[in-house]
């Protein structure tokens, strides 16, 4: 009997909670429904006003929209052209990837065989010069240049030159009897096998 009493009291409590819930829903409906209807009609009025204002504004801005659409089409034209060559650059891209991997494989194989067969030759290490050594060498070169004068007797004496050498000034001085090679016309002979 006690089990039936507890269920009856629980049933009464549930009924009482459902009653409060029903009252809460009813009160909130009667409060919110008029506010909702008013907001709905205000929204419809605002949308109607926006639509009335939108038509003339859209009509006046129509050239701007058309110009914008033309500019977008012009800017998108190169990309549409690229789409037509899609197969070509996919083929070339795959060929480049295969070429890179092939080259890396050949390079790796070459390096491996080079080391396994001990074909490596040690390159001689070139000693690096310090700034002090560089300055000393430069100073020595300047001293050597300073010792040889530009107008030395060796350069000025005519006997130092080879006998076949004739300068332009010598040719101008002796215009009379002997003329240089430049004064003669070069005649080419044609050899024929016929």
mmCIF file of the C-alpha atoms, coordinates in Angstrom:
data_MODEL
# 
_entry.id   MODEL 
# 
loop_
_atom_site.group_PDB 
_atom_site.id 
_atom_site.type_symbol 
_atom_site.label_atom_id 
_atom_site.label_alt_id 
_atom_site.label_comp_id 
_atom_site.label_asym_id 
_atom_site.label_entity_id 
_atom_site.label_seq_id 
_atom_site.pdbx_PDB_ins_code 
_atom_site.Cartn_x 
_atom_site.Cartn_y 
_atom_site.Cartn_z 
_atom_site.occupancy 
_atom_site.B_iso_or_equiv 
_atom_site.pdbx_formal_charge 
_atom_site.auth_seq_id 
_atom_site.auth_comp_id 
_atom_site.auth_asym_id 
_atom_site.auth_atom_id 
_atom_site.pdbx_PDB_model_num 
ATOM 1   C CA . UNK A 1 1   ? 0.000   0.000  0.000    1.00 0.00 ? 1   UNK A CA 1 
ATOM 2   C CA . UNK A 1 2   ? 2.850   2.328  0.573    1.00 0.00 ? 2   UNK A CA 1 
ATOM 3   C CA . UNK A 1 3   ? 4.055   1.833  -3.012   1.00 0.00 ? 3   UNK A CA 1 
ATOM 4   C CA . UNK A 1 4   ? 0.696   2.917  -4.360   1.00 0.00 ? 4   UNK A CA 1 
ATOM 5   C CA . UNK A 1 5   ? 0.652   5.951  -2.061   1.00 0.00 ? 5   UNK A CA 1 
ATOM 6   C CA . UNK A 1 6   ? 4.036   7.173  -3.288   1.00 0.00 ? 6   UNK A CA 1 
ATOM 7   C CA . UNK A 1 7   ? 2.987   6.852  -6.880   1.00 0.00 ? 7   UNK A CA 1 
ATOM 8   C CA . UNK A 1 8   ? -0.195  8.758  -6.153   1.00 0.00 ? 8   UNK A CA 1 
ATOM 9   C CA . UNK A 1 9   ? 1.720   11.586 -4.477   1.00 0.00 ? 9   UNK A CA 1 
ATOM 10  C CA . UNK A 1 10  ? 4.224   11.701 -7.345   1.00 0.00 ? 10  UNK A CA 1 
ATOM 11  C CA . UNK A 1 11  ? 1.322   11.802 -9.776   1.00 0.00 ? 11  UNK A CA 1 
ATOM 12  C CA . UNK A 1 12  ? -0.187  14.728 -7.884   1.00 0.00 ? 12  UNK A CA 1 
ATOM 13  C CA . UNK A 1 13  ? 3.117   16.607 -7.921   1.00 0.00 ? 13  UNK A CA 1 
ATOM 14  C CA . UNK A 1 14  ? 3.518   16.074 -11.639  1.00 0.00 ? 14  UNK A CA 1 
ATOM 15  C CA . UNK A 1 15  ? -0.022  17.258 -12.256  1.00 0.00 ? 15  UNK A CA 1 
ATOM 16  C CA . UNK A 1 16  ? 0.665   20.342 -10.182  1.00 0.00 ? 16  UNK A CA 1 
ATOM 17  C CA . UNK A 1 17  ? 3.915   21.069 -12.153  1.00 0.00 ? 17  UNK A CA 1 
ATOM 18  C CA . UNK A 1 18  ? 2.125   20.589 -15.462  1.00 0.00 ? 18  UNK A CA 1 
ATOM 19  C CA . UNK A 1 19  ? -0.539  23.043 -14.295  1.00 0.00 ? 19  UNK A CA 1 
ATOM 20  C CA . UNK A 1 20  ? 2.119   25.701 -13.512  1.00 0.00 ? 20  UNK A CA 1 
ATOM 21  C CA . UNK A 1 21  ? 3.829   25.046 -16.824  1.00 0.00 ? 21  UNK A CA 1 
ATOM 22  C CA . UNK A 1 22  ? 0.536   25.462 -18.681  1.00 0.00 ? 22  UNK A CA 1 
ATOM 23  C CA . UNK A 1 23  ? -0.124  28.785 -16.928  1.00 0.00 ? 23  UNK A CA 1 
ATOM 24  C CA . UNK A 1 24  ? 3.411   30.009 -17.760  1.00 0.00 ? 24  UNK A CA 1 
ATOM 25  C CA . UNK A 1 25  ? 2.986   29.155 -21.424  1.00 0.00 ? 25  UNK A CA 1 
ATOM 26  C CA . UNK A 1 26  ? -0.404  30.838 -21.580  1.00 0.00 ? 26  UNK A CA 1 
ATOM 27  C CA . UNK A 1 27  ? 0.795   34.043 -19.917  1.00 0.00 ? 27  UNK A CA 1 
ATOM 28  C CA . UNK A 1 28  ? 3.926   34.243 -22.088  1.00 0.00 ? 28  UNK A CA 1 
ATOM 29  C CA . UNK A 1 29  ? 1.832   33.695 -25.218  1.00 0.00 ? 29  UNK A CA 1 
ATOM 30  C CA . UNK A 1 30  ? -0.583  36.517 -24.344  1.00 0.00 ? 30  UNK A CA 1 
ATOM 31  C CA . UNK A 1 31  ? 2.351   38.826 -23.610  1.00 0.00 ? 31  UNK A CA 1 
ATOM 32  C CA . UNK A 1 32  ? 4.661   37.884 -26.512  1.00 0.00 ? 32  UNK A CA 1 
ATOM 33  C CA . UNK A 1 33  ? 2.070   37.359 -29.252  1.00 0.00 ? 33  UNK A CA 1 
ATOM 34  C CA . UNK A 1 34  ? 0.994   41.018 -29.521  1.00 0.00 ? 34  UNK A CA 1 
ATOM 35  C CA . UNK A 1 35  ? 4.628   42.154 -29.421  1.00 0.00 ? 35  UNK A CA 1 
ATOM 36  C CA . UNK A 1 36  ? 5.501   39.605 -32.121  1.00 0.00 ? 36  UNK A CA 1 
ATOM 37  C CA . UNK A 1 37  ? 2.620   40.717 -34.352  1.00 0.00 ? 37  UNK A CA 1 
ATOM 38  C CA . UNK A 1 38  ? 3.593   44.374 -33.994  1.00 0.00 ? 38  UNK A CA 1 
ATOM 39  C CA . UNK A 1 39  ? 7.248   43.603 -34.808  1.00 0.00 ? 39  UNK A CA 1 
ATOM 40  C CA . UNK A 1 40  ? 6.159   41.497 -37.803  1.00 0.00 ? 40  UNK A CA 1 
ATOM 41  C CA . UNK A 1 41  ? 4.124   44.334 -39.307  1.00 0.00 ? 41  UNK A CA 1 
ATOM 42  C CA . UNK A 1 42  ? 6.901   46.847 -38.615  1.00 0.00 ? 42  UNK A CA 1 
ATOM 43  C CA . UNK A 1 43  ? 9.333   44.529 -40.440  1.00 0.00 ? 43  UNK A CA 1 
ATOM 44  C CA . UNK A 1 44  ? 6.943   44.250 -43.407  1.00 0.00 ? 44  UNK A CA 1 
ATOM 45  C CA . UNK A 1 45  ? 6.634   48.053 -43.558  1.00 0.00 ? 45  UNK A CA 1 
ATOM 46  C CA . UNK A 1 46  ? 10.429  48.504 -43.444  1.00 0.00 ? 46  UNK A CA 1 
ATOM 47  C CA . UNK A 1 47  ? 10.910  45.907 -46.198  1.00 0.00 ? 47  UNK A CA 1 
ATOM 48  C CA . UNK A 1 48  ? 8.272   47.629 -48.323  1.00 0.00 ? 48  UNK A CA 1 
ATOM 49  C CA . UNK A 1 49  ? 9.997   51.007 -47.910  1.00 0.00 ? 49  UNK A CA 1 
ATOM 50  C CA . UNK A 1 50  ? 13.385  49.469 -48.724  1.00 0.00 ? 50  UNK A CA 1 
ATOM 51  C CA . UNK A 1 51  ? 11.913  47.847 -51.839  1.00 0.00 ? 51  UNK A CA 1 
ATOM 52  C CA . UNK A 1 52  ? 10.408  51.156 -52.946  1.00 0.00 ? 52  UNK A CA 1 
ATOM 53  C CA . UNK A 1 53  ? 13.779  52.890 -52.471  1.00 0.00 ? 53  UNK A CA 1 
ATOM 54  C CA . UNK A 1 54  ? 15.760  50.010 -53.986  1.00 0.00 ? 54  UNK A CA 1 
ATOM 55  C CA . UNK A 1 55  ? 14.120  50.086 -57.421  1.00 0.00 ? 55  UNK A CA 1 
ATOM 56  C CA . UNK A 1 56  ? 15.128  53.653 -58.369  1.00 0.00 ? 56  UNK A CA 1 
ATOM 57  C CA . UNK A 1 57  ? 18.564  53.314 -56.771  1.00 0.00 ? 57  UNK A CA 1 
ATOM 58  C CA . UNK A 1 58  ? 19.153  50.026 -58.609  1.00 0.00 ? 58  UNK A CA 1 
ATOM 59  C CA . UNK A 1 59  ? 17.980  51.645 -61.833  1.00 0.00 ? 59  UNK A CA 1 
ATOM 60  C CA . UNK A 1 60  ? 20.362  54.582 -61.356  1.00 0.00 ? 60  UNK A CA 1 
ATOM 61  C CA . UNK A 1 61  ? 23.292  52.329 -60.385  1.00 0.00 ? 61  UNK A CA 1 
ATOM 62  C CA . UNK A 1 62  ? 22.711  49.868 -63.225  1.00 0.00 ? 62  UNK A CA 1 
ATOM 63  C CA . UNK A 1 63  ? 25.545  51.335 -65.400  1.00 0.00 ? 63  UNK A CA 1 
ATOM 64  C CA . UNK A 1 64  ? 27.948  50.952 -62.469  1.00 0.00 ? 64  UNK A CA 1 
ATOM 65  C CA . UNK A 1 65  ? 26.932  47.308 -62.033  1.00 0.00 ? 65  UNK A CA 1 
ATOM 66  C CA . UNK A 1 66  ? 27.305  46.606 -65.764  1.00 0.00 ? 66  UNK A CA 1 
ATOM 67  C CA . UNK A 1 67  ? 30.713  48.317 -65.858  1.00 0.00 ? 67  UNK A CA 1 
ATOM 68  C CA . UNK A 1 68  ? 31.811  46.279 -62.840  1.00 0.00 ? 68  UNK A CA 1 
ATOM 69  C CA . UNK A 1 69  ? 30.642  43.065 -64.511  1.00 0.00 ? 69  UNK A CA 1 
ATOM 70  C CA . UNK A 1 70  ? 32.604  43.967 -67.683  1.00 0.00 ? 70  UNK A CA 1 
ATOM 71  C CA . UNK A 1 71  ? 35.754  44.679 -65.643  1.00 0.00 ? 71  UNK A CA 1 
ATOM 72  C CA . UNK A 1 72  ? 35.378  41.340 -63.825  1.00 0.00 ? 72  UNK A CA 1 
ATOM 73  C CA . UNK A 1 73  ? 34.982  39.535 -67.160  1.00 0.00 ? 73  UNK A CA 1 
ATOM 74  C CA . UNK A 1 74  ? 38.119  41.232 -68.518  1.00 0.00 ? 74  UNK A CA 1 
ATOM 75  C CA . UNK A 1 75  ? 40.090  40.324 -65.396  1.00 0.00 ? 75  UNK A CA 1 
ATOM 76  C CA . UNK A 1 76  ? 38.846  36.726 -65.524  1.00 0.00 ? 76  UNK A CA 1 
ATOM 77  C CA . UNK A 1 77  ? 39.653  36.259 -69.248  1.00 0.00 ? 77  UNK A CA 1 
ATOM 78  C CA . UNK A 1 78  ? 43.278  35.099 -68.717  1.00 0.00 ? 78  UNK A CA 1 
ATOM 79  C CA . UNK A 1 79  ? 42.093  32.496 -66.225  1.00 0.00 ? 79  UNK A CA 1 
ATOM 80  C CA . UNK A 1 80  ? 39.480  31.228 -68.677  1.00 0.00 ? 80  UNK A CA 1 
ATOM 81  C CA . UNK A 1 81  ? 42.253  30.989 -71.284  1.00 0.00 ? 81  UNK A CA 1 
ATOM 82  C CA . UNK A 1 82  ? 44.391  28.988 -68.860  1.00 0.00 ? 82  UNK A CA 1 
ATOM 83  C CA . UNK A 1 83  ? 41.534  26.540 -68.364  1.00 0.00 ? 83  UNK A CA 1 
ATOM 84  C CA . UNK A 1 84  ? 41.702  25.705 -72.075  1.00 0.00 ? 84  UNK A CA 1 
ATOM 85  C CA . UNK A 1 85  ? 45.366  24.701 -71.702  1.00 0.00 ? 85  UNK A CA 1 
ATOM 86  C CA . UNK A 1 86  ? 44.747  22.699 -68.550  1.00 0.00 ? 86  UNK A CA 1 
ATOM 87  C CA . UNK A 1 87  ? 45.789  19.379 -70.091  1.00 0.00 ? 87  UNK A CA 1 
ATOM 88  C CA . UNK A 1 88  ? 49.007  20.878 -71.439  1.00 0.00 ? 88  UNK A CA 1 
ATOM 89  C CA . UNK A 1 89  ? 50.258  22.311 -68.173  1.00 0.00 ? 89  UNK A CA 1 
ATOM 90  C CA . UNK A 1 90  ? 49.227  19.185 -66.265  1.00 0.00 ? 90  UNK A CA 1 
ATOM 91  C CA . UNK A 1 91  ? 51.315  17.175 -68.743  1.00 0.00 ? 91  UNK A CA 1 
ATOM 92  C CA . UNK A 1 92  ? 54.262  19.585 -68.480  1.00 0.00 ? 92  UNK A CA 1 
ATOM 93  C CA . UNK A 1 93  ? 54.005  19.687 -64.691  1.00 0.00 ? 93  UNK A CA 1 
ATOM 94  C CA . UNK A 1 94  ? 54.104  15.904 -64.419  1.00 0.00 ? 94  UNK A CA 1 
ATOM 95  C CA . UNK A 1 95  ? 56.998  15.810 -66.896  1.00 0.00 ? 95  UNK A CA 1 
ATOM 96  C CA . UNK A 1 96  ? 58.896  18.327 -64.751  1.00 0.00 ? 96  UNK A CA 1 
ATOM 97  C CA . UNK A 1 97  ? 58.279  16.290 -61.601  1.00 0.00 ? 97  UNK A CA 1 
ATOM 98  C CA . UNK A 1 98  ? 59.403  13.080 -63.324  1.00 0.00 ? 98  UNK A CA 1 
ATOM 99  C CA . UNK A 1 99  ? 62.478  14.905 -64.669  1.00 0.00 ? 99  UNK A CA 1 
ATOM 100 C CA . UNK A 1 100 ? 63.408  16.220 -61.239  1.00 0.00 ? 100 UNK A CA 1 
ATOM 101 C CA . UNK A 1 101 ? 63.082  12.795 -59.627  1.00 0.00 ? 101 UNK A CA 1 
ATOM 102 C CA . UNK A 1 102 ? 64.965  11.174 -62.520  1.00 0.00 ? 102 UNK A CA 1 
ATOM 103 C CA . UNK A 1 103 ? 67.770  13.704 -62.224  1.00 0.00 ? 103 UNK A CA 1 
ATOM 104 C CA . UNK A 1 104 ? 67.961  13.179 -58.472  1.00 0.00 ? 104 UNK A CA 1 
ATOM 105 C CA . UNK A 1 105 ? 68.099  9.398  -58.986  1.00 0.00 ? 105 UNK A CA 1 
ATOM 106 C CA . UNK A 1 106 ? 70.924  9.702  -61.539  1.00 0.00 ? 106 UNK A CA 1 
ATOM 107 C CA . UNK A 1 107 ? 72.791  12.132 -59.277  1.00 0.00 ? 107 UNK A CA 1 
ATOM 108 C CA . UNK A 1 108 ? 72.404  9.833  -56.259  1.00 0.00 ? 108 UNK A CA 1 
ATOM 109 C CA . UNK A 1 109 ? 73.511  6.778  -58.248  1.00 0.00 ? 109 UNK A CA 1 
ATOM 110 C CA . UNK A 1 110 ? 76.522  8.646  -59.625  1.00 0.00 ? 110 UNK A CA 1 
ATOM 111 C CA . UNK A 1 111 ? 77.573  9.870  -56.185  1.00 0.00 ? 111 UNK A CA 1 
ATOM 112 C CA . UNK A 1 112 ? 77.103  6.378  -54.709  1.00 0.00 ? 112 UNK A CA 1 
ATOM 113 C CA . UNK A 1 113 ? 79.171  4.683  -57.428  1.00 0.00 ? 113 UNK A CA 1 
ATOM 114 C CA . UNK A 1 114 ? 81.786  7.416  -57.258  1.00 0.00 ? 114 UNK A CA 1 
ATOM 115 C CA . UNK A 1 115 ? 82.279  6.796  -53.545  1.00 0.00 ? 115 UNK A CA 1 
ATOM 116 C CA . UNK A 1 116 ? 82.051  2.983  -53.754  1.00 0.00 ? 116 UNK A CA 1 
ATOM 117 C CA . UNK A 1 117 ? 84.612  2.774  -56.567  1.00 0.00 ? 117 UNK A CA 1 
ATOM 118 C CA . UNK A 1 118 ? 86.792  5.368  -54.808  1.00 0.00 ? 118 UNK A CA 1 
ATOM 119 C CA . UNK A 1 119 ? 87.105  7.589  -57.837  1.00 0.00 ? 119 UNK A CA 1 
ATOM 120 C CA . UNK A 1 120 ? 87.250  10.665 -55.656  1.00 0.00 ? 120 UNK A CA 1 
ATOM 121 C CA . UNK A 1 121 ? 90.458  12.594 -55.970  1.00 0.00 ? 121 UNK A CA 1 
ATOM 122 C CA . UNK A 1 122 ? 91.310  14.934 -53.173  1.00 0.00 ? 122 UNK A CA 1 
ATOM 123 C CA . UNK A 1 123 ? 91.590  18.431 -54.503  1.00 0.00 ? 123 UNK A CA 1 
ATOM 124 C CA . UNK A 1 124 ? 94.687  20.211 -53.266  1.00 0.00 ? 124 UNK A CA 1 
ATOM 125 C CA . UNK A 1 125 ? 93.873  22.770 -50.678  1.00 0.00 ? 125 UNK A CA 1 
ATOM 126 C CA . UNK A 1 126 ? 94.743  26.240 -51.824  1.00 0.00 ? 126 UNK A CA 1 
ATOM 127 C CA . UNK A 1 127 ? 96.203  28.207 -48.947  1.00 0.00 ? 127 UNK A CA 1 
ATOM 128 C CA . UNK A 1 128 ? 94.234  31.317 -48.305  1.00 0.00 ? 128 UNK A CA 1 
ATOM 129 C CA . UNK A 1 129 ? 96.064  34.614 -48.158  1.00 0.00 ? 129 UNK A CA 1 
ATOM 130 C CA . UNK A 1 130 ? 95.730  36.884 -45.214  1.00 0.00 ? 130 UNK A CA 1 
ATOM 131 C CA . UNK A 1 131 ? 95.228  40.583 -45.673  1.00 0.00 ? 131 UNK A CA 1 
ATOM 132 C CA . UNK A 1 132 ? 98.805  41.163 -44.562  1.00 0.00 ? 132 UNK A CA 1 
ATOM 133 C CA . UNK A 1 133 ? 100.160 38.861 -47.305  1.00 0.00 ? 133 UNK A CA 1 
ATOM 134 C CA . UNK A 1 134 ? 97.885  40.493 -49.883  1.00 0.00 ? 134 UNK A CA 1 
ATOM 135 C CA . UNK A 1 135 ? 99.134  43.969 -48.973  1.00 0.00 ? 135 UNK A CA 1 
ATOM 136 C CA . UNK A 1 136 ? 102.763 42.835 -49.090  1.00 0.00 ? 136 UNK A CA 1 
ATOM 137 C CA . UNK A 1 137 ? 102.317 41.309 -52.573  1.00 0.00 ? 137 UNK A CA 1 
ATOM 138 C CA . UNK A 1 138 ? 100.585 44.436 -53.800  1.00 0.00 ? 138 UNK A CA 1 
ATOM 139 C CA . UNK A 1 139 ? 103.390 46.607 -52.419  1.00 0.00 ? 139 UNK A CA 1 
ATOM 140 C CA . UNK A 1 140 ? 106.006 44.442 -54.172  1.00 0.00 ? 140 UNK A CA 1 
ATOM 141 C CA . UNK A 1 141 ? 104.162 44.752 -57.493  1.00 0.00 ? 141 UNK A CA 1 
ATOM 142 C CA . UNK A 1 142 ? 104.010 48.525 -57.126  1.00 0.00 ? 142 UNK A CA 1 
ATOM 143 C CA . UNK A 1 143 ? 107.738 48.645 -56.388  1.00 0.00 ? 143 UNK A CA 1 
ATOM 144 C CA . UNK A 1 144 ? 108.490 46.591 -59.515  1.00 0.00 ? 144 UNK A CA 1 
ATOM 145 C CA . UNK A 1 145 ? 106.341 48.926 -61.622  1.00 0.00 ? 145 UNK A CA 1 
ATOM 146 C CA . UNK A 1 146 ? 108.063 51.941 -60.099  1.00 0.00 ? 146 UNK A CA 1 
ATOM 147 C CA . UNK A 1 147 ? 111.526 50.624 -61.008  1.00 0.00 ? 147 UNK A CA 1 
ATOM 148 C CA . UNK A 1 148 ? 110.832 50.316 -64.766  1.00 0.00 ? 148 UNK A CA 1 
ATOM 149 C CA . UNK A 1 149 ? 110.309 53.785 -66.266  1.00 0.00 ? 149 UNK A CA 1 
ATOM 150 C CA . UNK A 1 150 ? 107.787 54.092 -69.047  1.00 0.00 ? 150 UNK A CA 1 
ATOM 151 C CA . UNK A 1 151 ? 110.175 55.933 -71.381  1.00 0.00 ? 151 UNK A CA 1 
ATOM 152 C CA . UNK A 1 152 ? 113.144 53.627 -70.944  1.00 0.00 ? 152 UNK A CA 1 
ATOM 153 C CA . UNK A 1 153 ? 115.878 53.621 -73.646  1.00 0.00 ? 153 UNK A CA 1 
ATOM 154 C CA . UNK A 1 154 ? 114.927 50.082 -74.506  1.00 0.00 ? 154 UNK A CA 1 
ATOM 155 C CA . UNK A 1 155 ? 111.483 51.237 -75.684  1.00 0.00 ? 155 UNK A CA 1 
ATOM 156 C CA . UNK A 1 156 ? 112.799 54.302 -77.500  1.00 0.00 ? 156 UNK A CA 1 
ATOM 157 C CA . UNK A 1 157 ? 115.644 52.749 -79.481  1.00 0.00 ? 157 UNK A CA 1 
ATOM 158 C CA . UNK A 1 158 ? 114.681 51.537 -82.973  1.00 0.00 ? 158 UNK A CA 1 
ATOM 159 C CA . UNK A 1 159 ? 117.061 48.582 -82.757  1.00 0.00 ? 159 UNK A CA 1 
ATOM 160 C CA . UNK A 1 160 ? 114.960 46.943 -80.060  1.00 0.00 ? 160 UNK A CA 1 
ATOM 161 C CA . UNK A 1 161 ? 112.099 46.334 -82.484  1.00 0.00 ? 161 UNK A CA 1 
ATOM 162 C CA . UNK A 1 162 ? 111.974 43.446 -84.881  1.00 0.00 ? 162 UNK A CA 1 
ATOM 163 C CA . UNK A 1 163 ? 113.013 44.266 -88.465  1.00 0.00 ? 163 UNK A CA 1 
ATOM 164 C CA . UNK A 1 164 ? 109.574 43.374 -89.919  1.00 0.00 ? 164 UNK A CA 1 
ATOM 165 C CA . UNK A 1 165 ? 107.808 45.904 -87.747  1.00 0.00 ? 165 UNK A CA 1 
ATOM 166 C CA . UNK A 1 166 ? 106.813 49.116 -89.500  1.00 0.00 ? 166 UNK A CA 1 
ATOM 167 C CA . UNK A 1 167 ? 104.738 51.701 -87.741  1.00 0.00 ? 167 UNK A CA 1 
ATOM 168 C CA . UNK A 1 168 ? 102.209 53.940 -89.415  1.00 0.00 ? 168 UNK A CA 1 
ATOM 169 C CA . UNK A 1 169 ? 104.362 56.992 -88.786  1.00 0.00 ? 169 UNK A CA 1 
ATOM 170 C CA . UNK A 1 170 ? 107.301 55.357 -90.642  1.00 0.00 ? 170 UNK A CA 1 
ATOM 171 C CA . UNK A 1 171 ? 105.054 54.715 -93.646  1.00 0.00 ? 171 UNK A CA 1 
ATOM 172 C CA . UNK A 1 172 ? 103.915 58.300 -93.714  1.00 0.00 ? 172 UNK A CA 1 
ATOM 173 C CA . UNK A 1 173 ? 107.490 59.612 -93.632  1.00 0.00 ? 173 UNK A CA 1 
ATOM 174 C CA . UNK A 1 174 ? 108.739 57.480 -96.491  1.00 0.00 ? 174 UNK A CA 1 
ATOM 175 C CA . UNK A 1 175 ? 105.946 58.024 -99.010  1.00 0.00 ? 175 UNK A CA 1 
ATOM 176 C CA . UNK A 1 176 ? 108.262 57.968 -101.919 1.00 0.00 ? 176 UNK A CA 1 
ATOM 177 C CA . UNK A 1 177 ? 109.573 54.579 -102.927 1.00 0.00 ? 177 UNK A CA 1 
ATOM 178 C CA . UNK A 1 178 ? 108.403 51.904 -100.529 1.00 0.00 ? 178 UNK A CA 1 
ATOM 179 C CA . UNK A 1 179 ? 104.789 51.610 -99.644  1.00 0.00 ? 179 UNK A CA 1 
ATOM 180 C CA . UNK A 1 180 ? 103.342 49.470 -96.892  1.00 0.00 ? 180 UNK A CA 1 
ATOM 181 C CA . UNK A 1 181 ? 100.992 46.559 -97.282  1.00 0.00 ? 181 UNK A CA 1 
ATOM 182 C CA . UNK A 1 182 ? 97.999  48.775 -96.627  1.00 0.00 ? 182 UNK A CA 1 
ATOM 183 C CA . UNK A 1 183 ? 98.597  50.731 -99.841  1.00 0.00 ? 183 UNK A CA 1 
ATOM 184 C CA . UNK A 1 184 ? 98.075  47.648 -102.056 1.00 0.00 ? 184 UNK A CA 1 
ATOM 185 C CA . UNK A 1 185 ? 94.774  46.155 -103.082 1.00 0.00 ? 185 UNK A CA 1 
ATOM 186 C CA . UNK A 1 186 ? 94.314  42.577 -101.963 1.00 0.00 ? 186 UNK A CA 1 
ATOM 187 C CA . UNK A 1 187 ? 93.383  40.430 -104.946 1.00 0.00 ? 187 UNK A CA 1 
ATOM 188 C CA . UNK A 1 188 ? 91.997  37.010 -104.216 1.00 0.00 ? 188 UNK A CA 1 
ATOM 189 C CA . UNK A 1 189 ? 92.487  34.212 -106.655 1.00 0.00 ? 189 UNK A CA 1 
ATOM 190 C CA . UNK A 1 190 ? 89.827  31.669 -107.223 1.00 0.00 ? 190 UNK A CA 1 
ATOM 191 C CA . UNK A 1 191 ? 90.909  28.116 -107.649 1.00 0.00 ? 191 UNK A CA 1 
ATOM 192 C CA . UNK A 1 192 ? 88.690  25.949 -109.759 1.00 0.00 ? 192 UNK A CA 1 
ATOM 193 C CA . UNK A 1 193 ? 88.631  22.183 -109.909 1.00 0.00 ? 193 UNK A CA 1 
ATOM 194 C CA . UNK A 1 194 ? 86.942  22.157 -113.311 1.00 0.00 ? 194 UNK A CA 1 
# 
